Coordinates of C-alpha atoms and ligand atoms in Angstrom, one line a residue:
X1 CA 0.3 29.3 37.5
X2 CA 2.9 30.6 40.1
X3 CA 0.8 29.7 43.3
X4 CA 1.2 26.1 42.6
X5 CA 5.0 25.8 42.4
X6 CA 7.4 24.6 45.1
X7 CA 9.3 28.0 45.4
X8 CA 12.8 26.0 46.1
X9 CA 12.5 23.0 43.2
X10 CA 10.0 25.4 41.1
X11 CA 7.6 22.4 40.3
X12 CA 4.1 22.5 40.1
X13 CA 2.6 20.7 43.4
X14 CA 0.8 17.6 41.6
X15 CA 1.3 14.6 43.8
X16 CA 3.6 16.8 46.2
X17 CA 3.2 17.3 50.2
X18 CA 3.3 20.5 50.7
X19 CA 4.7 21.2 54.5
X20 CA 5.1 24.7 56.2
X21 CA 7.3 26.3 59.0
X22 CA 5.6 28.0 61.8
X23 CA 5.8 31.3 60.0
X24 CA 3.8 29.8 57.1
X25 CA 7.1 29.2 54.6
X26 CA 5.1 26.7 52.4
X27 CA 7.6 23.9 50.3
X28 CA 7.0 20.3 49.0
X29 CA 8.1 17.6 51.4
X30 CA 11.0 16.1 49.0
X31 CA 12.5 20.0 49.4
X32 CA 12.3 20.2 53.0
X33 CA 13.7 16.8 53.6
X34 CA 17.2 17.9 51.3
X35 CA 17.0 21.3 53.4
X36 CA 16.7 19.5 56.6
X37 CA 19.7 17.7 55.9
X38 CA 21.8 20.5 55.2
X39 CA 20.3 22.5 57.7
X40 CA 17.8 22.1 61.0
X41 CA 16.2 25.0 60.0
X42 CA 13.4 26.8 57.3
X43 CA 15.8 28.2 54.8
X44 CA 13.7 31.3 54.3
X45 CA 13.3 32.8 58.4
X46 CA 15.8 30.3 59.9
X47 CA 13.0 29.2 62.6
X48 CA 14.4 25.6 63.8
X49 CA 13.3 22.7 62.6
X50 CA 14.2 19.5 64.3
X51 CA 12.5 17.0 61.6
X52 CA 10.2 16.9 59.1
X53 CA 7.3 15.7 61.5
X54 CA 7.1 19.4 62.9
X55 CA 5.7 20.7 60.1
X56 CA 2.3 20.9 58.9
X57 CA 1.0 19.7 56.0
X58 CA -0.9 22.6 54.1
X59 CA -4.0 20.9 52.7
X60 CA -5.3 24.4 52.2
X61 CA -3.0 25.0 49.5
X62 CA -2.9 21.2 48.5
X63 CA -7.0 21.4 47.7
X64 CA -6.6 24.3 46.1
X65 CA -4.7 23.3 43.3
X66 CA -7.3 20.0 43.3
X67 CA -9.8 22.5 42.1
X68 CA -7.5 24.5 39.4
X69 CA -8.1 23.8 36.0
X70 CA -4.7 23.0 33.9
X71 CA -4.0 21.7 30.2
X72 CA -3.8 17.5 30.0
X73 CA 0.0 17.4 30.1
X74 CA -0.1 15.2 26.8
X75 CA -1.0 18.8 25.4
X76 CA 3.2 19.0 26.0
X77 CA 6.1 17.9 24.7
X78 CA 7.3 17.8 28.3
X79 CA 5.2 17.8 31.3
X80 CA 5.5 21.5 32.7
X81 CA 2.1 22.4 32.2
X82 CA 2.4 24.7 29.2
X83 CA 0.9 23.7 26.0
X84 CA 4.1 23.5 23.5
X85 CA 2.7 20.7 20.9
X86 CA 0.2 21.7 18.7
X87 CA -1.3 18.2 17.9
X88 CA -1.3 17.2 21.5
X89 CA -4.5 16.7 24.1
X90 CA -6.5 20.0 24.3
X91 CA -8.7 19.3 27.3
X92 CA -8.4 21.7 30.0
X93 CA -9.4 19.5 33.4
X94 CA -9.9 20.2 37.3
X95 CA -6.6 18.3 38.9
X96 CA -8.3 16.4 40.9
X97 CA -9.6 14.8 37.6
X98 CA -6.5 14.4 35.6
X99 CA -5.3 11.1 36.7
X100 CA -8.2 9.4 35.2
X101 CA -8.3 11.5 32.7
X102 CA -4.8 10.8 31.7
X103 CA -5.3 7.0 32.1
X104 CA -7.3 6.9 28.7
X105 CA -5.9 9.8 27.1
X106 CA -5.4 8.9 23.3
X107 CA -2.7 11.7 23.4
X108 CA -1.0 10.0 26.0
X109 CA 2.5 8.4 24.7
X110 CA 2.9 4.7 25.0
X111 CA 4.8 1.7 24.0
X112 CA 4.0 -0.9 21.5
X113 CA 1.8 -3.6 23.1
X114 CA 4.5 -6.0 21.4
X115 CA 7.2 -4.6 22.9
X116 CA 8.1 -7.7 25.3
X117 CA 8.5 -9.2 22.0
X118 CA 11.0 -6.8 20.9
X119 CA 9.1 -3.7 18.9
X120 CA 10.9 0.0 20.6
X121 CA 8.2 2.1 18.4
X122 CA 6.8 4.8 21.0
X123 CA 3.7 6.7 19.6
X124 CA 0.9 8.3 20.6
X125 CA -1.9 6.1 22.1
X126 CA -4.3 7.1 19.0
X127 CA -2.1 5.5 16.8
X128 CA -1.6 2.4 18.7
X129 CA -4.5 0.8 16.3
X130 CA -3.1 1.7 13.2
X131 CA 0.3 0.3 14.2
X132 CA -0.4 -2.8 15.6
X133 CA -1.6 -3.5 12.2
X134 CA 1.4 -3.1 10.6
X135 CA 3.8 -3.9 13.2
X136 CA 6.7 -6.3 12.7
X137 CA 6.4 -8.4 15.9
X138 CA 2.6 -8.7 15.5
X139 CA 1.0 -11.9 16.0
X140 CA -1.1 -13.6 12.9
X141 CA -2.9 -16.7 12.6
X142 CA -1.8 -19.5 10.4
X143 CA -4.1 -20.1 7.5
X144 CA -3.6 -23.9 7.7
X145 CA -3.9 -24.6 11.8
X146 CA -5.3 -21.3 12.8
X147 CA -2.8 -21.2 15.8
X148 CA -1.1 -17.8 16.5
X149 CA 2.4 -16.8 15.7
X150 CA 4.9 -13.9 15.4
X151 CA 4.8 -13.0 12.1
X152 CA 8.7 -13.3 11.4
X153 CA 8.2 -17.1 12.7
X154 CA 5.4 -17.7 10.0
X155 CA 7.9 -19.2 7.6
X156 CA 9.6 -21.2 10.1
X157 CA 6.2 -22.8 11.2
X158 CA 4.8 -23.2 7.8
X159 CA 7.9 -25.9 6.7
X160 CA 6.5 -28.0 9.9
X161 CA 2.7 -27.1 9.9
X162 CA 1.3 -30.2 10.6
X163 CA -1.8 -29.2 8.2
X164 CA -0.4 -27.6 5.8
X165 CA -1.1 -29.5 2.5
X166 CA 2.4 -30.5 0.8
X167 CA 3.6 -31.9 -2.1
X168 CA 3.5 -36.3 -1.5
X169 CA 7.3 -37.0 -0.1
X170 CA 7.4 -40.1 -2.8
X171 CA 6.3 -37.6 -5.6
X172 CA 3.1 -38.7 -6.6
X173 CA 2.0 -35.1 -7.3
X174 CA -0.5 -35.3 -5.1
X175 CA -1.0 -32.3 -2.4
X176 CA -1.4 -34.4 1.3
X177 CA -1.8 -32.7 4.7
X178 CA 1.4 -32.8 6.4
X179 CA 0.0 -35.2 9.1
X180 CA -1.7 -37.6 6.9
X181 CA 1.3 -38.4 4.6
X182 CA 2.0 -41.6 6.7
X183 CA -1.9 -42.3 5.9
X184 CA -1.6 -41.6 2.8
X185 CA 2.3 -43.5 1.6
X186 CA 0.5 -46.7 3.6
X187 CA -2.8 -46.9 1.6
X188 CA -2.7 -44.8 -1.8
X189 CA 0.3 -43.3 -2.6
X190 CA 0.8 -44.6 -6.1
X191 CA 4.8 -44.7 -5.8
X192 CA 4.2 -46.7 -2.4
X193 CA 6.6 -49.6 -3.3
X194 CA 4.5 -53.3 -2.3
X195 CA 5.4 -56.4 -2.1
X196 CA 3.3 -58.9 -4.2
X197 CA 0.5 -60.6 -2.4
X198 CA 1.8 -64.1 -3.6
X199 CA 4.9 -63.6 -1.7
X200 CA 4.0 -66.5 0.6
X201 CA 3.5 -69.0 -2.6
X202 CA 7.4 -67.6 -3.5
X203 CA 6.7 -64.7 -5.6
X204 CA 9.9 -62.2 -5.1
X205 CA 8.1 -59.3 -7.0
X206 CA 8.4 -55.8 -5.7
X207 CA 6.5 -53.2 -7.6
X208 CA 4.9 -49.5 -7.5
X209 CA 1.0 -49.5 -6.1
X210 CA 0.5 -47.8 -9.3
X211 CA 1.8 -50.5 -11.5
X212 CA -0.1 -53.6 -9.4
X213 CA -2.2 -54.1 -12.4
X214 CA 0.4 -54.7 -15.0
X215 CA 2.1 -57.1 -12.2
X216 CA -1.0 -59.0 -12.0
X217 CA -2.6 -59.2 -15.4
Ligands
ZN301 ZN1 10.2 21.4 46.1
ZN302 ZN1 9.8 29.7 57.5
ZN303 ZN1 -5.2 14.7 27.9
ZN304 ZN1 4.9 -2.8 17.4
ZN305 ZN1 0.3 -23.8 10.7
ZN306 ZN1 1.9 -39.9 -2.7
ZN307 ZN1 3.6 -61.4 -8.1

């Protein structure tokens, strides 16, 4: 309402210090400061004001305002304390409770929690959970190793994940967990080239492990 507006800047006195001249003309501190830069006087009654410290704070109007009921600012398209957004917050509360309500109000416009990762989406807080499920910057767990990666990085990670099961590099048609590939080729892969165990005795033959029975028969 008009009673709680600074008559110079026409802003609601929310979070403002209200100061007055000797004759009771009340303006917000910012307006007094810029007015005193221009002229060292009250701009209404011209009473001299050397500095802002001469002006007393009008706590009566500040406290009255705290006991006033207003609409949650997230009921608005802009913070001007008039309802504009039909889908916004319907809460009407005491000004002194406004801050704690606004912190948890589901209608406040927030950044995606992956904004640091690059998501530029903004939306009402109540839509956060829905967005997180489909945000292209979200993290998901690798189904093989269980570590979390940004979803766009999963294909790259998948090509190097040590716990992923991949076809044997020697094409024996077995699938092997990537980090155990050496163990597989050393100990069991049928396509590993073997030297004959009688090499010391003079056999120079080499053969694939899967053919060793043929060599020894
Ligand atoms: Zn003002
Ligand atoms: Zn005055
Ligand atoms: Zn609200
Ligand atoms: Zn996002
Ligand atoms: Zn992985
Ligand atoms: Zn193999
Ligand atoms: Zn041999």
